[in-house]
PDB file of C-alpha atoms and ligand atoms in Angstrom:
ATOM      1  CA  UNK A  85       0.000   0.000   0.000  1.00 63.00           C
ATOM      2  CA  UNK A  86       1.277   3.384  -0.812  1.00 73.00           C
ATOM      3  CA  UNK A  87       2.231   5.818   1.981  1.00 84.00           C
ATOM      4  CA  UNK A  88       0.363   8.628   3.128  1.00 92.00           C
ATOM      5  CA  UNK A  89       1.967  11.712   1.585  1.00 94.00           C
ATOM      6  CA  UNK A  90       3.526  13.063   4.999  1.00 95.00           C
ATOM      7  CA  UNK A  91       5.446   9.699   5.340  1.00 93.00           C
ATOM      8  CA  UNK A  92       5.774   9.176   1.422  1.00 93.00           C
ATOM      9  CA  UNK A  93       7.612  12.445   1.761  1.00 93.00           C
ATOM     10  CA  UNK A  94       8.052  14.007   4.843  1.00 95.00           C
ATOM     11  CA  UNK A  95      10.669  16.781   3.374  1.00 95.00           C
ATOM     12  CA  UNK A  96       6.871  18.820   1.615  1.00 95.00           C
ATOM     13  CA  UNK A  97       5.242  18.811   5.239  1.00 96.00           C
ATOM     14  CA  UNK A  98       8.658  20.740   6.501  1.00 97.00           C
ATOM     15  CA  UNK A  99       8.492  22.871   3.194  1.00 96.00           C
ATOM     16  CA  UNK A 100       4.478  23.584   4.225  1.00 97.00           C
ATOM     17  CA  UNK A 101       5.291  24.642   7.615  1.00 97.00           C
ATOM     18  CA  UNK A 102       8.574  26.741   6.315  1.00 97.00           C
ATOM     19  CA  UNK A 103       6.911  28.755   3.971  1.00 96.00           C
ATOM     20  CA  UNK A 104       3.742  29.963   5.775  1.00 96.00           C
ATOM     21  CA  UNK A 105       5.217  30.440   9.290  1.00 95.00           C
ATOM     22  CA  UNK A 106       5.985  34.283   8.814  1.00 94.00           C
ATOM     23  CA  UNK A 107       2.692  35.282   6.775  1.00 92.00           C
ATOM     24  CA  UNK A 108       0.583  32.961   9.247  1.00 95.00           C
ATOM     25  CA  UNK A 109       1.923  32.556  12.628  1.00 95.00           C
ATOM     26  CA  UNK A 110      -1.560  31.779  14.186  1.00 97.00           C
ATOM     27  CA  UNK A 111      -1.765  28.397  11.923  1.00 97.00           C
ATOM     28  CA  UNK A 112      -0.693  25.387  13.668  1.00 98.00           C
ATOM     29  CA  UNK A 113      -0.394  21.983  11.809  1.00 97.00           C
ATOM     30  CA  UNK A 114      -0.509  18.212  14.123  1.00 97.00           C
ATOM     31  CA  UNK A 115      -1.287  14.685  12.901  1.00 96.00           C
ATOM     32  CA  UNK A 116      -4.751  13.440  13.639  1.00 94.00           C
ATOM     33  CA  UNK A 117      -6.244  10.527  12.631  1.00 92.00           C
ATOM     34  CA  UNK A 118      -3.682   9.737   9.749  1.00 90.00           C
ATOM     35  CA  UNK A 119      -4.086  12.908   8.181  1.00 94.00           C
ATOM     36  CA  UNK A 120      -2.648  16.474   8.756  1.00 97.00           C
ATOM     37  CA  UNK A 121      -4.835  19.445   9.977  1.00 98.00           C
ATOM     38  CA  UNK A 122      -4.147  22.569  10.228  1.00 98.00           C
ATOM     39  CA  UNK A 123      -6.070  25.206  12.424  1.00 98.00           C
ATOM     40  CA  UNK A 124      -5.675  28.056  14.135  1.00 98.00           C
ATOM     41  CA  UNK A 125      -6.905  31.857  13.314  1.00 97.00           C
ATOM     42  CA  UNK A 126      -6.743  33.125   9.615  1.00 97.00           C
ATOM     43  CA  UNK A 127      -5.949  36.926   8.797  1.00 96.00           C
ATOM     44  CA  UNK A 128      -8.024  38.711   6.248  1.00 93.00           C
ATOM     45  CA  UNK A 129      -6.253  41.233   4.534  1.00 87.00           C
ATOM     46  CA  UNK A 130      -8.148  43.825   2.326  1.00 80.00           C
ATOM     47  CA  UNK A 131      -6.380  47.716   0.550  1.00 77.00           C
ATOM     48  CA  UNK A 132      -3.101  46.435   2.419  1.00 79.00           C
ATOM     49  CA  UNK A 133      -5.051  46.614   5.960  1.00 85.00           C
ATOM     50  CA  UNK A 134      -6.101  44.183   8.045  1.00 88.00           C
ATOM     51  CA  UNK A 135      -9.539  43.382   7.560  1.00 88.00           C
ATOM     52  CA  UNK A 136     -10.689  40.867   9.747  1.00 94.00           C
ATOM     53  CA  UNK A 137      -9.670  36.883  11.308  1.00 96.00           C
ATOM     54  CA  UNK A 138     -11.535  33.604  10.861  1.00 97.00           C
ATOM     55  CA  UNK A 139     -11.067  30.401  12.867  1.00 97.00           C
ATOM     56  CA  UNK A 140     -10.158  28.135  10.311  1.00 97.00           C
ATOM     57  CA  UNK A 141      -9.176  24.281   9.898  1.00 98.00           C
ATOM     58  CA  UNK A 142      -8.019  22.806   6.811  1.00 98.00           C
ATOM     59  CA  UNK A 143      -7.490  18.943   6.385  1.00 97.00           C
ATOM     60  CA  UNK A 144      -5.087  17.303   4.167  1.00 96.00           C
ATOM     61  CA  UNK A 145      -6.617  14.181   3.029  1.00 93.00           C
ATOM     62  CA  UNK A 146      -4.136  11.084   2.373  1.00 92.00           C
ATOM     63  CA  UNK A 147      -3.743  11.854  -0.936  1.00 90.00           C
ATOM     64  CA  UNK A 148      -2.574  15.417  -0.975  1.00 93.00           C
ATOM     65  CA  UNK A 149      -1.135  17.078  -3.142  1.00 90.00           C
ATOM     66  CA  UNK A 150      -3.958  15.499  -5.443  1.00 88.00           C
ATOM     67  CA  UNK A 151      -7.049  15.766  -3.308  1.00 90.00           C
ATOM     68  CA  UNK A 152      -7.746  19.531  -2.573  1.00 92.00           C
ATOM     69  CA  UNK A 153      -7.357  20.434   1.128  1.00 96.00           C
ATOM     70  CA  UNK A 154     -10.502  20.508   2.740  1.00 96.00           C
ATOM     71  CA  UNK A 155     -11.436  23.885   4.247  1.00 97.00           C
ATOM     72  CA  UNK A 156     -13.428  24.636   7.469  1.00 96.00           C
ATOM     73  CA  UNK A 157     -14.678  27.539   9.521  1.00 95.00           C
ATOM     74  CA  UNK A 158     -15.039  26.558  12.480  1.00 94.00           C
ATOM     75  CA  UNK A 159     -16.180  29.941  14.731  1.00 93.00           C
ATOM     76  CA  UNK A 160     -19.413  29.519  13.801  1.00 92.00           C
ATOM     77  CA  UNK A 161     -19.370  32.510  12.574  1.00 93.00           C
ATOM     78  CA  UNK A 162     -20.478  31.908   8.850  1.00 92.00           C
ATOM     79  CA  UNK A 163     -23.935  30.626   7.869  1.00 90.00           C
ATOM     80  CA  UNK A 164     -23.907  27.108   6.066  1.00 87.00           C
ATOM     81  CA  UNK A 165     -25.930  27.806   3.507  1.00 80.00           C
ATOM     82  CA  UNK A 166     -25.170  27.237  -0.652  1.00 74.00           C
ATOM     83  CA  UNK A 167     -25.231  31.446  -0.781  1.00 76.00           C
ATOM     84  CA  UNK A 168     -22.561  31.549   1.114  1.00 84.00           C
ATOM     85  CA  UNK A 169     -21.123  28.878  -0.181  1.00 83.00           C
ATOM     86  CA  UNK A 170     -20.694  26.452   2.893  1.00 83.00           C
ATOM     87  CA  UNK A 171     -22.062  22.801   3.009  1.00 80.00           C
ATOM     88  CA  UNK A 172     -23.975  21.679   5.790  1.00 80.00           C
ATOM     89  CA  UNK A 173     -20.472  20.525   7.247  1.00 84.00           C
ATOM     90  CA  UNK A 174     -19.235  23.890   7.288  1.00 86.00           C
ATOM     91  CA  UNK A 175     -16.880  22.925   4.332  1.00 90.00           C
ATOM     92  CA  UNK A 176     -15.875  25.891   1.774  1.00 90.00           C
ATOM     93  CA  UNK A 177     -16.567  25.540  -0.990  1.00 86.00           C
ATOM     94  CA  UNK A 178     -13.632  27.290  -2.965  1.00 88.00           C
ATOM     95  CA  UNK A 179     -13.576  26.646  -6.701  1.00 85.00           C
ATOM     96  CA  UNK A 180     -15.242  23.555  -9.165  1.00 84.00           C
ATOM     97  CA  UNK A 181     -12.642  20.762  -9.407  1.00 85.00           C
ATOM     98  CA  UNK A 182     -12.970  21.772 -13.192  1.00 86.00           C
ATOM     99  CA  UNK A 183     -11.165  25.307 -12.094  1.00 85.00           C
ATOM    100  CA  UNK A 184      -8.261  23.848 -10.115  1.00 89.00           C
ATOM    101  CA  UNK A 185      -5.921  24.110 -13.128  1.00 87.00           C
ATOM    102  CA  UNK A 186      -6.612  27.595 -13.364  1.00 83.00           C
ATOM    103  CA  UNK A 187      -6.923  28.417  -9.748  1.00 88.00           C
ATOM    104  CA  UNK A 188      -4.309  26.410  -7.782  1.00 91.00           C
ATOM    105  CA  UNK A 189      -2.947  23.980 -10.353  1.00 89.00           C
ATOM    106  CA  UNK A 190      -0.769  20.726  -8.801  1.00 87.00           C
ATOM    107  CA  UNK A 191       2.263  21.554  -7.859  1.00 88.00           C
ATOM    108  CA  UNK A 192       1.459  24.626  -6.770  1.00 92.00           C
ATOM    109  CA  UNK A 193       2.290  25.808  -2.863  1.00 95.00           C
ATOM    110  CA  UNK A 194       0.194  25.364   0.042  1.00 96.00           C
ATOM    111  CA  UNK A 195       0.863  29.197   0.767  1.00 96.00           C
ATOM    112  CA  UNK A 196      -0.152  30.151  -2.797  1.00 95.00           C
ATOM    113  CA  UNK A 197      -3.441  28.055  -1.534  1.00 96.00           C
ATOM    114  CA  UNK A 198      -3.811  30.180   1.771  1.00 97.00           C
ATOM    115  CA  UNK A 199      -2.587  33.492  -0.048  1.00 93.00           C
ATOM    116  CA  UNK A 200      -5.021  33.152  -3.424  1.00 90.00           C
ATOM    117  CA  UNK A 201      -8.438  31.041  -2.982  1.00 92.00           C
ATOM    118  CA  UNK A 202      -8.584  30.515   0.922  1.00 95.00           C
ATOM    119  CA  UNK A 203      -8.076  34.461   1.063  1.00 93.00           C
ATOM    120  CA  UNK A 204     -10.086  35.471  -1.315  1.00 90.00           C
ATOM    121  CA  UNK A 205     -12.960  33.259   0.370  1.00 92.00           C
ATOM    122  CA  UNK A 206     -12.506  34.802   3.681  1.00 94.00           C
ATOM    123  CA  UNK A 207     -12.065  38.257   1.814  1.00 91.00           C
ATOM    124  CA  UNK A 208     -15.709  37.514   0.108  1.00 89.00           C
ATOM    125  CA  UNK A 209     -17.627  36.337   3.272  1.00 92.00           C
ATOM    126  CA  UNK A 210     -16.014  39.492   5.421  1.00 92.00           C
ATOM    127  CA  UNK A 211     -17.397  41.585   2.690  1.00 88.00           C
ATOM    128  CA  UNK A 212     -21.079  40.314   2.684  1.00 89.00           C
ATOM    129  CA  UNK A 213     -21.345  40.334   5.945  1.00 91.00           C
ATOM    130  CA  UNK A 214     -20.840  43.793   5.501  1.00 90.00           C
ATOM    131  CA  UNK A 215     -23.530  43.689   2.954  1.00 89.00           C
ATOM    132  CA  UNK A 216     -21.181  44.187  -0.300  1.00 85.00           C
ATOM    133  CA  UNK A 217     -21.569  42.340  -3.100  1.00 79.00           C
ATOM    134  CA  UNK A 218     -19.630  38.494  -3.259  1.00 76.00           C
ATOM    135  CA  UNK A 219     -16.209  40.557  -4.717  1.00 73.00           C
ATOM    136  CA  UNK A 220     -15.450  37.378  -7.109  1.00 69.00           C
ATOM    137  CA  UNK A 221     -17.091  35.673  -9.752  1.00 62.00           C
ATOM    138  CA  UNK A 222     -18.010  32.106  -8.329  1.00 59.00           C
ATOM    139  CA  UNK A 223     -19.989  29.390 -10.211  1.00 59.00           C
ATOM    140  CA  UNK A 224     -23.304  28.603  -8.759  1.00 63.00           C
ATOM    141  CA  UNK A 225     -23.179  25.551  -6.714  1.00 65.00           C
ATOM    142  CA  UNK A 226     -24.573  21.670  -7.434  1.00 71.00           C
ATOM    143  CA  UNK A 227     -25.635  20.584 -10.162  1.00 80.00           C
ATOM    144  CA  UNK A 228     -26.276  23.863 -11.369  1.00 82.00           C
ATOM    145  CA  UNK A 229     -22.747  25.405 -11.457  1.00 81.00           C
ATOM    146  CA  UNK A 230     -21.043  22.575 -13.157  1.00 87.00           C
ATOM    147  CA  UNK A 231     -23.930  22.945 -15.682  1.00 90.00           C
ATOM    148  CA  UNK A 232     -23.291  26.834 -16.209  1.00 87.00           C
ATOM    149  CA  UNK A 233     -19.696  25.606 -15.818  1.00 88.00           C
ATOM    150  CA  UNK A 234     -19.664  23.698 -19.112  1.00 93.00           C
ATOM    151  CA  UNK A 235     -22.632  25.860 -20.954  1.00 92.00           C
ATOM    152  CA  UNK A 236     -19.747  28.745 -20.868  1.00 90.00           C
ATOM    153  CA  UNK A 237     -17.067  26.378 -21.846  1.00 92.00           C
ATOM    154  CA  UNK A 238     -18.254  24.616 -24.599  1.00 94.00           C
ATOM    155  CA  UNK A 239     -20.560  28.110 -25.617  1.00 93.00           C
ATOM    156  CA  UNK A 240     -23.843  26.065 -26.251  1.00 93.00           C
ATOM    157  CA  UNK A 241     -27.048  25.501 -23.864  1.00 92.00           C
ATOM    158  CA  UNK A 242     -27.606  22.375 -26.431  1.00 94.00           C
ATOM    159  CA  UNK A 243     -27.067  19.910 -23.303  1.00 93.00           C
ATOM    160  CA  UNK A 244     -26.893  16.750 -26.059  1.00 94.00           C
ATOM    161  CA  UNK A 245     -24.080  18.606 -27.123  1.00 96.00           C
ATOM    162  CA  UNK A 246     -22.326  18.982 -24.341  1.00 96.00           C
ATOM    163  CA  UNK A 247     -22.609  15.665 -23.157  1.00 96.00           C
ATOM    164  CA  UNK A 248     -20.812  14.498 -26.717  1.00 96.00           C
ATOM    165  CA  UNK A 249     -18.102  17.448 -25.574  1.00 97.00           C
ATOM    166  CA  UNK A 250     -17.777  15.808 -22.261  1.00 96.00           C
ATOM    167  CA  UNK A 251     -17.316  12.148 -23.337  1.00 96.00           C
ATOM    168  CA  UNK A 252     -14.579  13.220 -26.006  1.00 97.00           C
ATOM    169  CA  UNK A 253     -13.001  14.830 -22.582  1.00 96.00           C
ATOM    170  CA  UNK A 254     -13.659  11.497 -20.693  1.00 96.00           C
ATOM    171  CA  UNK A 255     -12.249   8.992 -23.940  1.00 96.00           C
ATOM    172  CA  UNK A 256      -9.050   7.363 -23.292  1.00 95.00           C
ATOM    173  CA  UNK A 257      -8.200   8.865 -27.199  1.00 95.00           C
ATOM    174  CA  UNK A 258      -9.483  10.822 -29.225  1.00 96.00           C
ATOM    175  CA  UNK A 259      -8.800  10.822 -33.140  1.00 96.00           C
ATOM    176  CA  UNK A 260      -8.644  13.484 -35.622  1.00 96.00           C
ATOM    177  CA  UNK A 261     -11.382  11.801 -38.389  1.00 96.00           C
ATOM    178  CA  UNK A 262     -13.794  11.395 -35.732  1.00 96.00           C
ATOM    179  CA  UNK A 263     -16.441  13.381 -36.428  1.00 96.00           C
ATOM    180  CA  UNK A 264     -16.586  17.023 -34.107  1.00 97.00           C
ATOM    181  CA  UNK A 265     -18.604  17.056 -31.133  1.00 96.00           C
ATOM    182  CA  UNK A 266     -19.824  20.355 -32.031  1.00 95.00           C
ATOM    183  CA  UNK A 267     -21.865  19.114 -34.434  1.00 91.00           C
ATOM    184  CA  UNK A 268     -21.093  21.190 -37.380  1.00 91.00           C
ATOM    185  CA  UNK A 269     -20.604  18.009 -39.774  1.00 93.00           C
ATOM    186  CA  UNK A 270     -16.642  18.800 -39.947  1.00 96.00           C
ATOM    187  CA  UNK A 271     -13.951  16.137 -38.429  1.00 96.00           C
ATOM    188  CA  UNK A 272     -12.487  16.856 -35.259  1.00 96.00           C
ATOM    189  CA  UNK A 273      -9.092  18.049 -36.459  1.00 95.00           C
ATOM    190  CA  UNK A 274     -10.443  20.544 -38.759  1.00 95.00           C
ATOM    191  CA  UNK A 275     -12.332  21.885 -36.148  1.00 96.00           C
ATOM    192  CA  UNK A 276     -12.104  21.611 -32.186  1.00 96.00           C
ATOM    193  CA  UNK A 277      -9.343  19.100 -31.889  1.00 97.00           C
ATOM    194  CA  UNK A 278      -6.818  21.951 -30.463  1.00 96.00           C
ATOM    195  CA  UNK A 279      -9.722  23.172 -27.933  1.00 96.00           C
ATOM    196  CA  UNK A 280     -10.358  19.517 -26.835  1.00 97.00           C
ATOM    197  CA  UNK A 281      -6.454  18.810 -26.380  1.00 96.00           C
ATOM    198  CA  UNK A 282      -6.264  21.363 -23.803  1.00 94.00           C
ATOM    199  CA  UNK A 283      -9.257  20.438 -21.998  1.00 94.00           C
ATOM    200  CA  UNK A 284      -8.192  16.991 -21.654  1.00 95.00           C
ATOM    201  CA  UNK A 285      -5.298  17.932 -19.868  1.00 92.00           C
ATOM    202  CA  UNK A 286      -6.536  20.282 -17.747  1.00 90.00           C
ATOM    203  CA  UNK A 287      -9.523  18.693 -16.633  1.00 92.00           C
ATOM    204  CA  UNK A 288      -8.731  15.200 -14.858  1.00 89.00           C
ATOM    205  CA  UNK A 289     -10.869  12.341 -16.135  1.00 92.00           C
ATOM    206  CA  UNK A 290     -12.487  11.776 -13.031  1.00 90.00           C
ATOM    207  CA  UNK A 291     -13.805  15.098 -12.029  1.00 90.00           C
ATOM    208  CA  UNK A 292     -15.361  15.284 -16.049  1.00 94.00           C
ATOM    209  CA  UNK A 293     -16.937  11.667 -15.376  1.00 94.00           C
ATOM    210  CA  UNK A 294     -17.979  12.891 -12.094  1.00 90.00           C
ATOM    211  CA  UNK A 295     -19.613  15.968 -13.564  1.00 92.00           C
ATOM    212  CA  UNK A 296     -21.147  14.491 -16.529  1.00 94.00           C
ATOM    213  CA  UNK A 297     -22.675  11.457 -14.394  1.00 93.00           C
ATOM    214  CA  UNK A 298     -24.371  14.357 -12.514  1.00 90.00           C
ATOM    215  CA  UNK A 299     -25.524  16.129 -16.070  1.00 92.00           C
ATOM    216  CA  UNK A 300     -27.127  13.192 -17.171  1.00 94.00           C
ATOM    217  CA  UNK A 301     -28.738  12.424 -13.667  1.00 92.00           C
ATOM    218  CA  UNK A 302     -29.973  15.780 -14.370  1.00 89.00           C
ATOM    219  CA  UNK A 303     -31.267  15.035 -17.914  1.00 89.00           C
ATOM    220  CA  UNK A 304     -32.996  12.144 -16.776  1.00 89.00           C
ATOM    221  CA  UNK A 305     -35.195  13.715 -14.089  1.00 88.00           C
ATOM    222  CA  UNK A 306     -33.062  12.072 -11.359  1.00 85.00           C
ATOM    223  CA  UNK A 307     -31.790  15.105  -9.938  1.00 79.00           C
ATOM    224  CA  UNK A 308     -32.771  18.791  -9.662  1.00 78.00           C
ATOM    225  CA  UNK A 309     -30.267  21.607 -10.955  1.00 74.00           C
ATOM    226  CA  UNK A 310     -30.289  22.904  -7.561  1.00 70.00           C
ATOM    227  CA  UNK A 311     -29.447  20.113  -5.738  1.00 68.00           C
ATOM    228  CA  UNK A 312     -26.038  20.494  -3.712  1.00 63.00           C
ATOM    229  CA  UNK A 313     -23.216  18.439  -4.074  1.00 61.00           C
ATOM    230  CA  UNK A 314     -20.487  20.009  -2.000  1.00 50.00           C
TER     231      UNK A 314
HETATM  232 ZN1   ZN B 164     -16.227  21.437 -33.700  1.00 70.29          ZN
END
């Protein structure tokens, strides 16, 4: 069986702890369970001042850095409700999976993770509860958002469509003479064979599969648009 990360390589948890220590003094990491948590209180920062704190925990689950760090507030202090983007757990809910590439791609630095989306999620619940606006755009959540999420992407409400996009994500290969998913009657390298490229390696297979098993739940009547799946 493979290692848990920390064991696997125990030199990244040093490099973790390193690297935030001067921006975040008030975060303490310990072992619990098998996995590594971190908690402890959370500066907001906002026009160079500081804004405001959060008690936070964040959980790295055994297979970090793949699995996205789970993120918690746990003062109590922000309602768990889809609106404000919390699940009934009191989990954020930071970006889509589909995003991560463009948000916090792997390989990327657990401070670049506390500095860019885990800010600017704190930044965006300080500021509503101040009754601003949500300062970032954010997909909607459920089923919904990773509808809208693909809609945008693949520029076509047509969900038969997107579905054909999605698969040619999900295929183990795609070939040139197939015919395009778009549907325009031209083969796939005369027409989005570059676009579908990319996508493939941006989006991981299973979070596409995951997604589209929820679109077609969502075709069939099996599940409602608004349904939450954080
Ligand atoms: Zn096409």
């Amino acid at each position: 069986m493979r290692k848990v990360w920390y064991k696997e390589n125990p030199a990244l948890l040093v490099e973790m702890k390193e690297e935030i220590k001067d921006d975040f003094p008030n975060l303490h990491f310990y072992e619990s369970n098998g996995v590594i948590v971190v908690e402890g209180s959370f500066p907001i920062r906002h026009d160079k001042k500081s804004l405001d704190r959060y008690s936070i925990k964040i959980t790295f689950l055994k297979d970090y850095p793949k699995s996205i760090p789970i993120v918690e507030e746990v003062g109590g202090r922000i309602p768990r409700t889809l609106d404000r983007h919390m699940n009934e757990k009191g989990e954020a809910c930071l970006f889509l999976p589909e995003q991560r590439s463009e948000i916090w791609p792997i390989g990327s630095t657990f401070l670049e993770f506390l500095n860019c989306p885990v800010h600017n999620f704190f930044l965006g619940q300080s500021l509503v509860e101040r009754g601003e606006a949500w300062p970032f755009g954010v997909w909607d959540h459920g089923v919904r958002g990773i509808r809208d999420y693909y809609v945008q992407l693949f520029g076509t409400e047509d969900m038969d469509i997107v579905i054909k996009f999605m698969l040619f994500i999900i295929a183990p290969k795609i070939k040139g003479h197939w015919p395009c998913p778009c549907g325009n009657g031209k083969r796939l390298r005369g027409c989005h064979f570059p676009f579908l490229l990319e996508l493939r390696d941006k989006i991981p297979r299973n979070v596409a599969q995951r997604s589209l098993q929820f679109l077609l739940e969502a075709k069939s009547g099996k599940r409602k648009l608004k349904d939450n799946l954080i």
